[in-house]
Coordinates of C-alpha atoms in Angstrom, one line a residue:
X27 CA 188.7 80.1 115.0
X28 CA 189.1 78.2 118.3
X29 CA 186.3 75.8 117.6
X30 CA 188.0 74.6 114.4
X31 CA 191.3 74.2 116.1
X32 CA 189.7 71.9 118.6
X33 CA 188.9 69.4 115.8
X34 CA 192.4 69.9 114.1
X35 CA 191.3 72.2 111.3
X36 CA 192.5 75.6 110.2
X37 CA 190.1 78.3 109.0
X38 CA 189.0 77.6 105.5
X39 CA 189.7 73.8 105.6
X40 CA 186.2 73.2 106.8
X41 CA 184.8 75.0 103.7
X42 CA 186.8 72.7 101.5
X43 CA 185.7 69.6 103.3
X44 CA 182.0 70.8 103.2
X45 CA 182.3 71.2 99.4
X46 CA 183.7 67.7 99.1
X47 CA 181.1 66.1 101.3
X48 CA 178.3 67.8 99.5
X49 CA 179.6 67.4 95.9
X50 CA 181.9 64.4 96.0
X51 CA 185.4 64.3 94.4
X52 CA 186.6 67.5 92.7
X53 CA 189.5 68.4 90.5
X54 CA 192.1 70.2 92.6
X55 CA 192.4 73.0 90.0
X56 CA 188.6 73.5 90.1
X57 CA 188.8 73.8 93.9
X58 CA 191.5 76.5 93.7
X59 CA 189.3 78.4 91.3
X60 CA 186.2 78.1 93.4
X61 CA 187.9 79.2 96.5
X62 CA 189.7 82.0 94.7
X63 CA 193.2 80.9 95.7
X64 CA 196.3 79.9 93.8
X65 CA 197.2 76.3 93.1
X66 CA 200.2 76.3 95.5
X67 CA 197.9 77.4 98.4
X68 CA 195.3 74.8 97.5
X69 CA 198.0 72.1 97.2
X70 CA 199.2 72.9 100.8
X71 CA 195.7 72.8 102.1
X72 CA 195.0 69.5 100.4
X73 CA 198.3 68.1 101.7
X74 CA 197.5 69.0 105.3
X75 CA 194.1 67.4 105.0
X76 CA 195.6 64.4 103.4
X77 CA 198.2 64.0 106.2
X78 CA 195.3 64.2 108.7
X79 CA 193.5 61.4 106.8
X80 CA 190.5 63.4 105.7
X81 CA 191.1 63.5 102.0
X82 CA 193.0 61.5 99.3
X83 CA 194.2 62.5 95.9
X84 CA 193.3 60.2 93.0
X85 CA 193.9 60.5 89.3
X86 CA 191.2 62.1 87.3
X87 CA 189.7 59.4 85.1
X88 CA 188.9 62.0 82.4
X89 CA 192.2 63.8 82.4
X90 CA 195.4 61.9 83.3
X91 CA 197.2 65.2 84.0
X92 CA 194.7 66.3 86.7
X93 CA 194.1 65.1 90.2
X94 CA 190.8 64.8 92.0
X95 CA 190.4 65.3 95.7
X96 CA 188.0 63.1 97.5
X97 CA 186.9 62.8 101.2
X98 CA 187.9 59.7 103.0
X99 CA 185.5 57.5 105.0
X100 CA 187.5 58.7 108.1
X101 CA 186.3 62.3 107.4
X102 CA 182.7 61.4 108.1
X103 CA 183.2 61.8 111.9
X104 CA 184.7 65.1 111.2
X105 CA 181.7 66.1 109.1
X106 CA 179.4 65.8 112.2
X107 CA 181.9 67.9 114.2
X108 CA 182.1 70.6 111.5
X109 CA 178.3 70.8 111.2
X110 CA 178.1 71.2 115.0
X111 CA 180.7 74.0 114.9
X112 CA 178.9 75.8 112.1
X113 CA 175.6 75.6 114.1
X114 CA 177.3 77.0 117.2
X115 CA 179.0 79.8 115.1
X116 CA 175.6 80.7 113.6
X117 CA 174.1 80.8 117.1
X118 CA 176.9 83.1 118.4
X119 CA 176.8 85.3 115.3
X120 CA 173.1 86.1 115.1
X121 CA 172.4 85.9 118.8
X122 CA 168.9 87.1 119.4
X123 CA 168.5 88.9 116.0
X124 CA 165.1 88.5 114.4
X125 CA 164.8 87.0 110.9
X126 CA 164.2 90.5 109.5
X127 CA 167.4 91.8 111.3
X128 CA 169.4 88.9 109.9
X129 CA 168.1 89.6 106.3
X130 CA 169.0 93.3 106.7
X131 CA 172.5 92.5 108.0
X132 CA 173.1 90.1 105.1
X133 CA 171.9 92.8 102.7
X134 CA 174.3 95.3 104.1
X135 CA 177.2 92.9 104.0
X136 CA 176.4 91.9 100.4
X137 CA 176.5 95.6 99.5
X138 CA 179.8 96.1 101.2
X139 CA 181.2 93.1 99.4
X140 CA 179.9 94.4 96.1
X141 CA 181.5 97.8 96.8
X142 CA 184.8 96.2 97.7
X143 CA 184.8 93.9 94.7
X144 CA 183.9 96.8 92.4
X145 CA 186.7 99.0 93.7
X146 CA 189.3 96.2 93.4
X147 CA 188.5 95.8 89.7
X148 CA 188.9 99.6 89.2
X149 CA 192.5 99.5 90.6

């Protein structure tokens, strides 16, 4: 998405950052599970965000083998930009749809997702 590239993020990285901003530090393994990705992909994503200065990895105080990912103070400016991007994306997505039309569309998309998830487990 072009809007994300303008702030130096790749698609999906903003979702990880939003999770960290809302919930605070998270174990990296838990993030991989939550985002339904493998640990290697999550590691690459976290490394990119770390190089950009938006997150840091710290030892988990409850499990010395685990690492927690936490947002940095520098990421707070990014948060405002990401929120602006998501507001713009929502405006572009729903256009002039009424609230009822939006609910109907979400219902259809939920059903499609359920169908796809159901068929993938049958394979």
